[in-house]
Tab-separated table of C-alpha atoms in Angstrom:
chain	number	residue	atom	x	y	z
A	15	MET	CA	11.101	-20.153	26.953
A	16	PRO	CA	8.708	-21.384	24.214
A	17	CYS	CA	7.618	-18.731	21.809
A	18	CYS	CA	4.091	-19.978	21.326
A	19	LYS	CA	2.479	-21.280	24.475
A	20	VAL	CA	-1.051	-20.145	23.829
A	21	GLY	CA	-3.302	-23.201	23.744
A	22	THR	CA	-0.471	-25.692	23.170
A	23	ASP	CA	0.368	-28.979	24.795
A	24	SER	CA	4.002	-29.739	25.512
A	25	SER	CA	3.334	-33.436	25.055
A	26	GLY	CA	1.482	-33.108	21.740
A	27	PRO	CA	2.540	-34.912	18.572
A	28	PHE	CA	3.966	-31.763	17.004
A	29	SER	CA	5.896	-30.617	20.093
A	30	PRO	CA	9.405	-31.670	18.924
A	31	LEU	CA	8.924	-29.977	15.573
A	32	ARG	CA	7.374	-26.968	17.237
A	33	ARG	CA	10.276	-26.495	19.616
A	34	GLY	CA	12.641	-26.707	16.701
A	35	ALA	CA	10.673	-24.292	14.532
A	36	GLU	CA	9.281	-21.768	16.982
A	37	ARG	CA	12.274	-19.446	16.663
A	38	LEU	CA	12.063	-19.230	12.877
A	39	TRP	CA	10.984	-15.573	12.839
A	40	LEU	CA	14.208	-14.266	11.275
A	41	GLY	CA	15.323	-17.532	9.697
A	42	ARG	CA	18.651	-19.372	9.837
A	43	THR	CA	19.893	-19.348	6.284
A	44	PRO	CA	20.803	-16.528	3.884
A	45	THR	CA	18.772	-17.751	0.876
A	46	LEU	CA	15.405	-16.315	-0.021
A	47	LEU	CA	13.942	-19.765	-0.737
A	48	ALA	CA	14.807	-20.977	2.781
A	49	TRP	CA	13.465	-17.855	4.445
A	50	PRO	CA	10.286	-18.496	6.504
A	51	LYS	CA	7.301	-17.858	4.239
A	52	ARG	CA	5.507	-15.807	6.864
A	53	CYS	CA	8.531	-13.490	6.747
A	54	VAL	CA	8.204	-13.360	2.963
A	55	LEU	CA	4.527	-12.474	3.355
A	56	VAL	CA	5.277	-9.640	5.782
A	57	SER	CA	8.047	-8.339	3.503
A	58	MET	CA	5.759	-8.271	0.488
A	59	VAL	CA	3.061	-6.555	2.517
A	60	PHE	CA	5.639	-4.040	3.652
A	61	VAL	CA	6.511	-3.298	0.006
A	62	GLY	CA	2.810	-3.171	-0.950
A	63	PHE	CA	1.957	-0.706	1.824
A	64	SER	CA	5.075	1.344	0.881
A	65	LEU	CA	3.811	1.605	-2.679
A	66	ALA	CA	0.310	2.515	-1.525
A	67	ALA	CA	1.660	5.235	0.696
A	68	GLY	CA	3.983	6.466	-2.076
A	69	ILE	CA	1.067	6.653	-4.431
A	70	ARG	CA	-0.895	8.765	-2.024
A	71	ARG	CA	1.982	11.052	-1.117
A	72	SER	CA	3.243	11.484	-4.665
A	73	PHE	CA	-0.096	13.012	-5.625
A	74	VAL	CA	-0.032	15.425	-2.721
A	75	GLU	CA	3.502	16.453	-3.536
A	76	ALA	CA	2.619	16.870	-7.237
A	77	ALA	CA	-0.422	18.945	-6.294
A	78	TYR	CA	1.627	21.304	-4.146
A	79	SER	CA	4.222	21.515	-6.928
A	80	LEU	CA	1.552	22.491	-9.415
A	81	GLN	CA	0.230	25.009	-6.926
A	82	ARG	CA	3.603	26.698	-6.770
A	83	GLU	CA	3.712	26.692	-10.586
A	84	SER	CA	0.251	28.223	-10.876
A	85	HIS	CA	1.166	30.971	-8.480
A	86	TRP	CA	4.016	31.994	-10.811
A	87	LYS	CA	1.937	31.658	-13.957
A	88	MET	CA	-1.075	33.601	-12.683
A	89	PHE	CA	0.911	36.823	-12.976
A	90	ASN	CA	1.124	36.219	-16.737
A	91	ASN	CA	-2.554	35.251	-16.998
A	92	ASP	CA	-1.502	31.696	-17.781
A	93	THR	CA	-4.053	29.168	-16.440
A	94	SER	CA	-2.563	26.071	-18.100
A	95	SER	CA	-1.659	24.617	-14.725
A	96	GLY	CA	-5.175	25.050	-13.331
A	97	ASN	CA	-6.311	26.822	-10.182
A	98	TRP	CA	-4.432	24.766	-7.600
A	99	THR	CA	-5.497	26.474	-4.412
A	100	THR	CA	-4.904	24.994	-0.960
A	101	ASP	CA	-8.636	24.413	-0.462
A	102	PHE	CA	-8.812	22.584	-3.780
A	103	ILE	CA	-5.990	20.287	-2.789
A	104	ARG	CA	-7.626	19.598	0.562
A	105	SER	CA	-10.826	18.660	-1.227
A	106	PHE	CA	-8.881	16.010	-3.145
A	107	GLN	CA	-7.494	14.620	0.086
A	108	SER	CA	-10.978	14.618	1.579
A	109	SER	CA	-12.406	12.595	-1.333
A	110	PHE	CA	-9.560	10.049	-0.934
A	111	THR	CA	-10.270	9.774	2.773
A	112	TRP	CA	-13.952	9.107	2.247
A	113	GLY	CA	-13.052	6.394	-0.232
A	114	LEU	CA	-10.602	4.940	2.275
A	115	PHE	CA	-13.411	4.651	4.848
A	116	ILE	CA	-15.744	2.950	2.470
A	117	GLY	CA	-12.928	0.677	1.250
A	118	HIS	CA	-12.420	-0.688	4.777
A	119	VAL	CA	-16.050	-1.832	4.926
A	120	ILE	CA	-15.969	-3.356	1.428
A	121	GLY	CA	-12.580	-4.962	2.051
A	122	SER	CA	-13.798	-6.651	5.219
A	123	ALA	CA	-16.623	-8.360	3.274
A	124	LEU	CA	-14.415	-9.299	0.325
A	125	SER	CA	-11.604	-10.698	2.503
A	126	TYR	CA	-14.125	-12.833	4.351
A	127	LYS	CA	-15.756	-14.236	1.214
A	128	TYR	CA	-12.777	-14.470	-1.161
A	129	HIS	CA	-9.074	-15.159	-0.956
A	130	ALA	CA	-7.432	-12.373	1.045
A	131	ASN	CA	-4.177	-12.481	-0.932
A	132	SER	CA	-6.121	-11.854	-4.155
A	133	VAL	CA	-8.003	-8.977	-2.538
A	134	PHE	CA	-4.733	-7.350	-1.410
A	135	ALA	CA	-3.173	-7.742	-4.866
A	136	ALA	CA	-6.317	-6.447	-6.614
A	137	ALA	CA	-6.316	-3.410	-4.370
A	138	ILE	CA	-2.720	-2.434	-5.188
A	139	LEU	CA	-3.270	-3.165	-8.869
A	140	LEU	CA	-6.381	-1.003	-9.012
A	141	ASP	CA	-4.753	1.779	-6.979
A	142	SER	CA	-1.683	1.773	-9.241
A	143	SER	CA	-3.678	1.669	-12.456
A	144	LEU	CA	-5.842	4.593	-11.366
A	145	HIS	CA	-2.668	6.483	-10.456
A	146	LEU	CA	-1.523	6.337	-14.074
A	147	VAL	CA	-4.868	7.846	-15.106
A	148	VAL	CA	-4.505	10.535	-12.425
A	149	ALA	CA	-1.034	11.407	-13.785
A	150	GLY	CA	-2.492	11.782	-17.238
A	151	VAL	CA	-5.448	14.055	-16.405
A	152	MET	CA	-4.007	15.902	-13.395
A	153	GLN	CA	-3.442	19.114	-15.318
A	154	VAL	CA	-6.505	18.840	-17.534
A	155	HIS	CA	-9.608	17.675	-15.626
A	156	GLN	CA	-9.386	18.723	-11.991
A	157	ILE	CA	-13.015	17.909	-11.271
A	158	PHE	CA	-12.579	14.377	-12.675
A	159	LEU	CA	-9.721	13.994	-10.202
A	160	VAL	CA	-12.148	13.973	-7.280
A	161	SER	CA	-13.777	10.805	-8.610
A	162	LEU	CA	-10.480	9.171	-9.367
A	163	LEU	CA	-9.083	9.910	-5.943
A	164	PHE	CA	-12.238	8.581	-4.307
A	165	LEU	CA	-11.835	5.310	-6.199
A	166	GLN	CA	-8.146	5.228	-5.226
A	167	GLY	CA	-9.194	5.625	-1.581
A	168	VAL	CA	-11.596	2.697	-1.930
A	169	ALA	CA	-8.834	0.552	-3.437
A	170	ASP	CA	-6.373	1.588	-0.710
A	171	GLY	CA	-8.940	0.759	1.953
A	172	LEU	CA	-9.213	-2.804	0.764
A	173	THR	CA	-5.610	-3.526	1.754
A	174	PHE	CA	-6.030	-3.240	5.547
A	175	PRO	CA	-8.711	-5.911	6.095
A	176	ALA	CA	-6.992	-8.153	3.579
A	177	PHE	CA	-3.805	-7.977	5.554
A	178	PHE	CA	-5.637	-8.744	8.785
A	179	SER	CA	-7.298	-11.702	7.092
A	180	LEU	CA	-3.933	-13.082	6.006
A	181	LEU	CA	-2.548	-12.747	9.541
A	182	ARG	CA	-5.289	-14.998	10.948
A	183	TYR	CA	-3.765	-17.934	9.025
A	184	TRP	CA	-0.084	-17.014	9.048
A	185	ALA	CA	0.656	-15.322	12.388
A	186	PRO	CA	1.394	-17.431	15.479
A	187	PRO	CA	-0.131	-15.771	18.560
A	188	LEU	CA	3.136	-14.565	20.034
A	189	GLU	CA	4.381	-13.237	16.669
A	190	ARG	CA	1.146	-11.575	15.613
A	191	THR	CA	1.875	-8.063	16.839
A	192	ARG	CA	5.358	-7.801	15.361
A	193	MET	CA	4.193	-9.342	12.066
A	194	PHE	CA	1.458	-6.709	11.896
A	195	ALA	CA	3.852	-3.929	12.966
A	196	ALA	CA	6.499	-4.943	10.400
A	197	GLY	CA	3.984	-4.933	7.533
A	198	TYR	CA	2.227	-1.782	8.678
A	199	ALA	CA	5.553	0.079	8.984
A	200	GLY	CA	5.607	0.093	5.186
A	201	LEU	CA	3.037	2.864	5.192
A	202	HIS	CA	5.441	5.141	7.028
A	203	PHE	CA	8.508	4.004	5.119
A	204	GLY	CA	6.669	4.588	1.847
A	205	SER	CA	5.662	8.090	2.806
A	206	LEU	CA	9.248	8.841	3.948
A	207	LEU	CA	10.784	7.499	0.751
A	208	SER	CA	8.215	9.095	-1.562
A	209	PHE	CA	9.437	12.613	-0.648
A	210	GLN	CA	12.923	11.820	-1.932
A	211	ILE	CA	11.762	9.916	-5.040
A	212	PHE	CA	9.340	12.656	-5.964
A	213	SER	CA	12.031	15.344	-5.658
A	214	VAL	CA	14.375	13.413	-7.961
A	215	PHE	CA	11.742	12.803	-10.639
A	216	GLU	CA	10.501	16.416	-10.458
A	217	SER	CA	13.987	17.822	-10.890
A	218	LEU	CA	14.823	15.425	-13.766
A	219	PHE	CA	11.466	15.320	-15.586
A	220	SER	CA	8.194	16.956	-14.416
A	221	SER	CA	5.787	17.302	-11.545
A	222	THR	CA	3.817	14.247	-12.636
A	223	ALA	CA	6.744	11.960	-13.459
A	224	GLY	CA	6.785	10.533	-9.976
A	225	LEU	CA	3.112	9.529	-10.349
A	226	TYR	CA	3.906	7.434	-13.437
A	227	PHE	CA	6.791	5.833	-11.631
A	228	TYR	CA	4.671	4.701	-8.696
A	229	GLY	CA	1.838	3.576	-10.914
A	230	MET	CA	4.092	1.294	-13.007
A	231	LEU	CA	5.962	0.043	-9.911
A	232	GLY	CA	2.685	-0.929	-8.250
A	233	ILE	CA	1.540	-2.883	-11.300
A	234	LEU	CA	4.892	-4.734	-11.508
A	235	TRP	CA	4.676	-5.616	-7.791
A	236	VAL	CA	1.626	-7.810	-8.380
A	237	LEU	CA	3.594	-10.550	-10.228
A	238	PRO	CA	6.060	-11.429	-7.366
A	239	TRP	CA	3.152	-11.155	-4.887
A	240	PHE	CA	1.270	-14.019	-6.558
A	241	LEU	CA	4.484	-16.013	-6.990
A	242	LEU	CA	5.572	-15.682	-3.352
A	243	VAL	CA	2.403	-15.335	-1.282
A	244	SER	CA	-0.496	-17.762	-0.676
A	245	GLU	CA	-3.511	-17.221	1.510
A	246	THR	CA	-2.789	-20.063	3.916
A	247	PRO	CA	0.254	-22.210	4.741
A	248	SER	CA	-1.428	-25.298	3.338
A	249	LYS	CA	-1.792	-23.592	-0.093
A	250	HIS	CA	1.817	-22.379	-0.224
A	251	PRO	CA	3.891	-24.656	-2.512
A	252	GLY	CA	7.198	-23.655	-0.946
A	253	VAL	CA	6.491	-23.592	2.803
A	254	SER	CA	8.501	-26.100	4.788
A	255	THR	CA	6.745	-28.877	6.741
A	256	ARG	CA	8.391	-27.580	9.879
A	257	GLU	CA	7.070	-24.039	9.521
A	258	LYS	CA	3.634	-25.231	8.472
A	259	ILE	CA	3.252	-27.492	11.522
A	260	TYR	CA	4.577	-24.727	13.774
A	261	ILE	CA	1.967	-22.267	12.582
A	262	ILE	CA	-0.905	-24.698	12.629
A	263	ASP	CA	0.032	-26.066	16.048
A	264	SER	CA	0.443	-22.582	17.563
A	265	LEU	CA	-2.927	-21.413	16.283
A	266	GLN	CA	-4.693	-24.558	17.502
A	267	THR	CA	-7.465	-24.136	14.995
A	268	GLN	CA	-8.404	-25.029	11.399
A	269	GLU	CA	-6.093	-23.127	9.081
A	270	HIS	CA	-8.698	-22.871	6.328
A	271	ILE	CA	-12.483	-22.538	6.201
A	272	PRO	CA	-13.927	-23.443	2.758
A	273	PHE	CA	-14.965	-20.277	1.047
A	274	SER	CA	-17.893	-22.076	-0.632
A	275	GLN	CA	-19.448	-22.764	2.769
A	276	PRO	CA	-18.812	-19.633	4.885
A	277	THR	CA	-19.879	-19.760	8.489
A	278	SER	CA	-22.721	-17.457	9.534
A	279	VAL	CA	-21.753	-14.179	11.227
A	280	PRO	CA	-23.762	-13.467	14.466
A	281	MET	CA	-24.365	-9.804	13.540
A	282	ARG	CA	-27.051	-9.314	16.162
A	283	SER	CA	-24.713	-10.426	18.968
A	284	ILE	CA	-21.884	-8.339	17.535
A	285	LEU	CA	-23.901	-5.158	17.235
A	286	SER	CA	-25.268	-5.546	20.723
A	287	SER	CA	-21.890	-6.187	22.327
A	288	GLY	CA	-20.533	-3.445	24.617
A	289	PRO	CA	-16.860	-4.355	24.072
A	290	VAL	CA	-17.351	-4.219	20.280
A	291	TRP	CA	-18.734	-0.683	20.462
A	292	ALA	CA	-15.956	0.303	22.824
A	293	ILE	CA	-13.389	-0.888	20.369
A	294	LEU	CA	-15.128	0.793	17.467
A	295	LEU	CA	-15.393	4.146	19.268
A	296	ALA	CA	-11.799	4.015	20.469
A	297	SER	CA	-10.522	3.109	16.986
A	298	PHE	CA	-12.632	5.817	15.399
A	299	GLY	CA	-11.300	8.428	17.812
A	300	ARG	CA	-7.689	7.385	17.359
A	301	THR	CA	-7.939	7.310	13.580
A	302	TRP	CA	-9.762	10.673	13.470
A	303	THR	CA	-7.103	12.299	15.652
A	304	TYR	CA	-4.206	10.658	13.851
A	305	ASN	CA	-5.318	11.732	10.374
A	306	THR	CA	-6.364	15.241	11.460
A	307	LEU	CA	-3.039	15.936	13.186
A	308	LEU	CA	-1.039	14.353	10.323
A	309	HIS	CA	-2.787	16.427	7.676
A	310	ILE	CA	-2.462	19.641	9.678
A	311	MET	CA	1.239	18.998	10.190
A	312	GLN	CA	1.784	18.336	6.507
A	313	TRP	CA	-0.015	21.562	5.534
A	314	TYR	CA	2.199	23.457	8.005
A	315	TYR	CA	5.356	21.778	6.781
A	316	ASN	CA	4.552	22.454	3.132
A	317	ASP	CA	3.904	26.145	3.906
A	318	GLU	CA	6.637	26.809	6.453
A	319	ILE	CA	9.412	24.197	6.944
A	320	ARG	CA	9.327	21.744	4.013
A	321	TYR	CA	12.634	20.083	4.976
A	322	ALA	CA	11.136	18.733	8.240
A	323	LYS	CA	8.068	16.946	6.875
A	324	GLU	CA	9.842	13.577	6.776
A	325	ILE	CA	10.447	13.557	10.558
A	326	PRO	CA	6.963	12.358	11.709
A	327	TYR	CA	7.015	9.432	9.240
A	328	PHE	CA	10.522	8.347	10.339
A	329	LEU	CA	9.582	8.375	13.968
A	330	MET	CA	6.366	6.508	13.371
A	331	MET	CA	8.126	3.845	11.307
A	332	VAL	CA	10.662	3.237	14.036
A	333	SER	CA	8.146	3.300	16.944
A	334	VAL	CA	5.659	0.977	15.350
A	335	VAL	CA	8.285	-1.747	14.725
A	336	VAL	CA	9.886	-1.444	18.117
A	337	SER	CA	6.539	-1.430	19.924
A	338	GLY	CA	5.460	-4.506	18.009
A	339	PHE	CA	8.404	-6.510	19.273
A	340	VAL	CA	8.015	-5.099	22.796
A	341	ALA	CA	4.319	-6.055	22.826
A	342	ASP	CA	5.064	-9.676	21.829
A	343	GLY	CA	7.895	-9.819	24.315
A	344	LEU	CA	5.644	-8.748	27.170
A	345	GLN	CA	3.218	-11.514	26.336
A	346	GLU	CA	5.929	-14.138	25.822
A	347	LYS	CA	7.413	-13.401	29.260
A	348	ASN	CA	3.957	-13.429	30.882
A	349	LEU	CA	4.384	-9.823	32.055
A	350	MET	CA	1.070	-8.853	30.398
A	351	THR	CA	-1.922	-10.662	29.068
A	352	THR	CA	-2.950	-10.237	25.464
A	353	SER	CA	-5.890	-8.124	26.523
A	354	THR	CA	-3.735	-5.801	28.648
A	355	VAL	CA	-1.200	-5.445	25.802
A	356	ARG	CA	-3.901	-4.507	23.327
A	357	LYS	CA	-5.426	-1.935	25.671
A	358	THR	CA	-2.090	-0.407	26.697
A	359	PHE	CA	-0.527	-0.168	23.238
A	360	GLY	CA	-3.825	0.741	21.568
A	361	GLY	CA	-4.178	3.645	23.919
A	362	THR	CA	-0.627	4.904	23.702
A	363	GLY	CA	0.534	4.051	20.165
A	364	GLU	CA	-0.160	2.348	16.857
A	365	SER	CA	1.134	-1.183	17.344
A	366	HIS	CA	-1.259	-3.400	19.247
């Protein structure tokens, strides 16, 4: 059964190439250069999201580590570690979350006007650079940390709309959900891995050593990103003709709109649309509930059962990838329409 049937014509000029290329999702050869470039894109996004999640979690782990240190030092009237109360740590997380919200809005505009691959790279670079500053001032200027974490939240928020913008050019309709799920799973994998990495660096060096590690790793990630990822298939110097034709033919649309002549956005129609507001409210409610429960669980795990705090991230990483493939499979076999898949998986899980 053809993988991409949405809006295609079996007698079109690209049909023979499409039929030969439409199963390229996992590739046929073991070499990286022959790997489908959309798989390379998703892999690099996975690593980028893993680093972003590791940056966020490494700060939280360092903060709780300093809190434990300050509890011991307070008995000796030693305040060199600062007053790391639970409420203070939560205020840091709150400032990051507000920045994340604003970053989504800014990132949407930037990804529309500029090259999405550059926006994604700039976001990780800024987030990583700020993390090095955070590591340097963490035990000195706690108030200054609020501003730094807010800016980190803004940088982190830029990545999501940039990834969505890249998918509009690279993701064939019946691969879109699993490509999104595979990239997005990096957030959960990064959080899961960061616990182990932080523990190693804390035991070998100090509470802030893990922050320097993630900051430097994020900066180094930018170089292979620009070498391996382009915004559109037509701009990628290494994409095969077969894969390029497959993507363009499956999308049945122009793969690139000149950024110097952006099309006008019908904001009045968008803001007066009932379905748009339904999606916004549903997304807001899901995100609010998700972050609230996740933060509450992490606070509980840090206070009571620290060894179990990796479990939610592991389960989310597995479920988001599996559900992504299931969602695409349901559409490919005509068991569900795209709209039904989005509503069903959006209401029951993360991958939609």
